Amino acid sequence: MKATILNVGTELLVGSTLNTHSYYLSQKLHEIGVGVLYHAVVGDNTTRLGEMIGYYYEASDLIIATGGLGPTEDDLTKEVFAEWFGVPLYFSEEIRADIEERFRGFGRPMTSNNLRQCYVPEGAEILWNENGTATGFILEKDGKIAVLLPGPPRELRPMFENQVMPWLRQRVSQVLTSRYFKIFGLGESSTEDKLSDLFSGQTNPTLATYAKTGEVLLRITASGASEAENLKLLEPVVEEIRRRIGDYIYAERDAELSEVLFDHLRDKGLKLALAESCTGGMMADMLVAHSGVSEVFGVSVVAYDNAIKTSVLGVPAETLETFGAVSEETAKAMSEGIAKISGAALSIAVTGIAGPEGGSPEKPVGLVYMDLYNANSGEHRTFKQIFTGNRERVRMGSAMKAFYEAIQWLKVETF
């Protein structure tokens, strides 16, 4: 089954609303074996919407339309699809009762324009909305399918996952199964080069790389009659990838470095502490994006000023005077200092020159020292790297490199 995702709304065309639907729906359709041929956006215009429906009806088996199901005059998606599919609209008392009940929960009466949302294309399957007043619909004609979904993500996503995906699964003959690798320290072109024969000879499974900020996502997908059949196809390819680029793989799923680090710390029952200078709290921010991280993460000190490095982290003044703030010696003293403050088993310190000013021939912009400290054994792992790019890239690269090296250490060290 081949699909088109058709996003309806003038607000998407003029850039006042970020379109996240295509990204989300493409991922979910891939999970159930539906390939997406096209992404399209059209404004709230009946003529142009009708033209889009006609074109993509011929070009694909499934159209998933988002938006235009609200109560206002410019919400016309349902009407245009009903006209194109050649079916009338009927008034649903069941939908009216549902909307009235929802308004009672809001503590106010239903407005008259919400009656527009009570009309249903004849023969359509109704998709009930858990979080709003706009019902969705599934229409079928001559073997082609149209799914109409509300625009707000908090309404669209549960409707799609709980009602549309099960419906589509029953109609998809092929099963797609994917395995993922997250890669750090190897660019997209280098990844493809090391796996060039696998890419050039691919049929089933297929391989695809996606460059992300500072890392690469590698996806391997098999197509077959069942997941068990697909796993047999995937396994030899997965093993070969591990053999060739295993040193660069930090996760075999689509997860962020901070999330994988969190998981390793939690599995080992360890606490982490951070001492940040040039990253300015970025590492802490990345970690606390994950719910439950307080299990493993207790403190981060942003010691941007040398006086704070000394007074809070205990970095000796003579170390700063002799070696400078951006040095291996200072990074080690910072990681030991935050370990003493926190009692954490693992501490990470980062100090560097993010730029664009502040560099010198001896210490250029982009120079960063990252130190990992095992408080139980007293062992340090220190890394020096010169990052390229603007200030944000230097800071992000430093944070990601430190997290990656921490993950690699946790894989082999008991702590």
GROMACS .gro file of C-alpha atoms in nm, residues 262-408:
model
  147
  262PHE     CA    1   2.072   0.759   3.139
  263ASP     CA    2   1.982   0.396   3.070
  264HIS     CA    3   2.336   0.270   3.133
  265LEU     CA    4   2.363   0.462   3.461
  266ARG     CA    5   2.026   0.335   3.578
  267ASP     CA    6   2.109  -0.024   3.486
  268LYS     CA    7   2.429  -0.003   3.692
  269GLY     CA    8   2.273   0.191   3.979
  270LEU     CA    9   2.522   0.477   3.943
  271LYS     CA   10   2.502   0.850   4.003
  272LEU     CA   11   2.641   1.111   3.762
  273ALA     CA   12   2.761   1.466   3.832
  274LEU     CA   13   2.863   1.734   3.583
  275ALA     CA   14   3.106   2.025   3.591
  276GLU     CA   15   3.045   2.240   3.285
  277SER     CA   16   3.234   2.540   3.159
  278CYS     CA   17   3.205   2.603   2.783
  279THR     CA   18   2.890   2.390   2.753
  280GLY     CA   19   2.717   2.624   2.997
  281GLY     CA   20   2.461   2.379   3.131
  282MET     CA   21   2.383   2.219   2.796
  283MET     CA   22   2.471   1.869   2.919
  284ALA     CA   23   2.242   1.901   3.219
  285ASP     CA   24   1.966   2.030   2.994
  286MET     CA   25   2.001   1.729   2.763
  287LEU     CA   26   1.977   1.489   3.057
  288VAL     CA   27   1.681   1.643   3.235
  289ALA     CA   28   1.475   1.615   2.916
  290HIS     CA   29   1.421   1.251   3.020
  291SER     CA   30   1.164   1.169   3.285
  292GLY     CA   31   1.305   0.992   3.589
  293VAL     CA   32   1.661   1.112   3.539
  294SER     CA   33   1.681   1.213   3.907
  295GLU     CA   34   1.751   0.844   3.973
  296VAL     CA   35   2.098   0.890   3.827
  297PHE     CA   36   2.169   1.263   3.807
  298GLY     CA   37   2.196   1.490   4.110
  299VAL     CA   38   2.403   1.798   4.039
  300SER     CA   39   2.561   2.011   3.769
  301VAL     CA   40   2.783   2.311   3.834
  302VAL     CA   41   2.833   2.564   3.557
  303ALA     CA   42   3.176   2.699   3.651
  304TYR     CA   43   3.230   2.948   3.373
  305ASP     CA   44   3.441   3.188   3.579
  306ASN     CA   45   3.781   3.080   3.709
  307ALA     CA   46   3.693   3.206   4.056
  308ILE     CA   47   3.399   2.963   4.064
  309LYS     CA   48   3.621   2.682   3.943
  310THR     CA   49   3.837   2.745   4.248
  311SER     CA   50   3.581   2.836   4.516
  312VAL     CA   51   3.312   2.581   4.427
  313LEU     CA   52   3.493   2.298   4.250
  314GLY     CA   53   3.823   2.330   4.435
  315VAL     CA   54   4.041   2.366   4.128
  316PRO     CA   55   4.378   2.485   4.266
  317ALA     CA   56   4.463   2.843   4.170
  318GLU     CA   57   4.813   2.729   4.074
  319THR     CA   58   4.664   2.479   3.825
  320LEU     CA   59   4.474   2.759   3.654
  321GLU     CA   60   4.778   2.988   3.660
  322THR     CA   61   5.017   2.724   3.527
  323PHE     CA   62   4.804   2.539   3.273
  324GLY     CA   63   4.508   2.769   3.210
  325ALA     CA   64   4.134   2.709   3.234
  326VAL     CA   65   4.136   2.513   2.908
  327SER     CA   66   4.372   2.227   2.988
  328GLU     CA   67   4.377   1.861   3.078
  329GLU     CA   68   4.488   1.944   3.431
  330THR     CA   69   4.196   2.179   3.492
  331ALA     CA   70   3.944   1.935   3.343
  332LYS     CA   71   4.070   1.664   3.579
  333ALA     CA   72   4.051   1.894   3.880
  334MET     CA   73   3.696   1.995   3.784
  335SER     CA   74   3.576   1.635   3.757
  336GLU     CA   75   3.734   1.542   4.091
  337GLY     CA   76   3.586   1.852   4.252
  338ILE     CA   77   3.229   1.781   4.143
  339ALA     CA   78   3.272   1.417   4.251
  340LYS     CA   79   3.362   1.532   4.604
  341ILE     CA   80   3.065   1.769   4.618
  342SER     CA   81   2.812   1.515   4.490
  343GLY     CA   82   2.941   1.175   4.595
  344ALA     CA   83   2.868   1.054   4.241
  345ALA     CA   84   3.052   0.750   4.110
  346LEU     CA   85   3.095   0.904   3.764
  347SER     CA   86   3.165   1.268   3.697
  348ILE     CA   87   3.219   1.453   3.372
  349ALA     CA   88   3.396   1.787   3.330
  350VAL     CA   89   3.414   1.994   3.014
  351THR     CA   90   3.623   2.306   2.958
  352GLY     CA   91   3.705   2.471   2.628
  353ILE     CA   92   3.696   2.771   2.396
  354ALA     CA   93   3.359   2.792   2.222
  355GLY     CA   94   3.451   3.110   2.032
  356PRO     CA   95   3.430   3.305   1.819
  357GLU     CA   96   3.677   3.504   2.034
  358GLY     CA   97   3.925   3.382   2.291
  359GLY     CA   98   4.150   3.160   2.083
  360SER     CA   99   4.527   3.171   2.039
  361PRO     CA  100   4.782   2.982   1.828
  362GLU     CA  101   4.847   2.749   2.122
  363LYS     CA  102   4.480   2.714   2.215
  364PRO     CA  103   4.260   2.777   1.910
  365VAL     CA  104   3.886   2.833   1.909
  366GLY     CA  105   3.715   2.496   1.931
  367LEU     CA  106   3.973   2.338   2.163
  368VAL     CA  107   3.794   2.141   2.434
  369TYR     CA  108   3.909   1.908   2.712
  370MET     CA  109   3.663   1.653   2.846
  371ASP     CA  110   3.743   1.447   3.154
  372LEU     CA  111   3.556   1.146   3.289
  373TYR     CA  112   3.634   1.044   3.646
  374ASN     CA  113   3.558   0.719   3.827
  375ALA     CA  114   3.545   0.820   4.193
  376ASN     CA  115   3.554   0.457   4.309
  377SER     CA  116   3.879   0.366   4.133
  378GLY     CA  117   4.033   0.711   4.093
  379GLU     CA  118   4.073   0.653   3.719
  380HIS     CA  119   4.046   0.937   3.467
  381ARG     CA  120   3.969   0.925   3.097
  382THR     CA  121   4.057   1.255   2.933
  383PHE     CA  122   3.983   1.357   2.575
  384LYS     CA  123   4.112   1.654   2.380
  385GLN     CA  124   3.942   1.764   2.061
  386ILE     CA  125   3.931   2.070   1.837
  387PHE     CA  126   3.574   2.117   1.715
  388THR     CA  127   3.492   2.318   1.404
  389GLY     CA  128   3.194   2.540   1.338
  390ASN     CA  129   3.019   2.815   1.526
  391ARG     CA  130   2.981   2.852   1.902
  392GLU     CA  131   2.670   2.634   1.918
  393ARG     CA  132   2.836   2.352   1.722
  394VAL     CA  133   3.140   2.357   1.951
  395ARG     CA  134   2.923   2.340   2.262
  396MET     CA  135   2.695   2.068   2.122
  397GLY     CA  136   2.988   1.866   1.989
  398SER     CA  137   3.158   1.881   2.329
  399ALA     CA  138   2.848   1.764   2.514
  400MET     CA  139   2.783   1.480   2.271
  401LYS     CA  140   3.145   1.364   2.268
  402ALA     CA  141   3.154   1.357   2.649
  403PHE     CA  142   2.831   1.158   2.666
  404TYR     CA  143   2.950   0.916   2.397
  405GLU     CA  144   3.277   0.844   2.579
  406ALA     CA  145   3.088   0.797   2.906
  407ILE     CA  146   2.863   0.540   2.738
  408GLN     CA  147   3.163   0.355   2.595
   0.00000   0.00000   0.00000
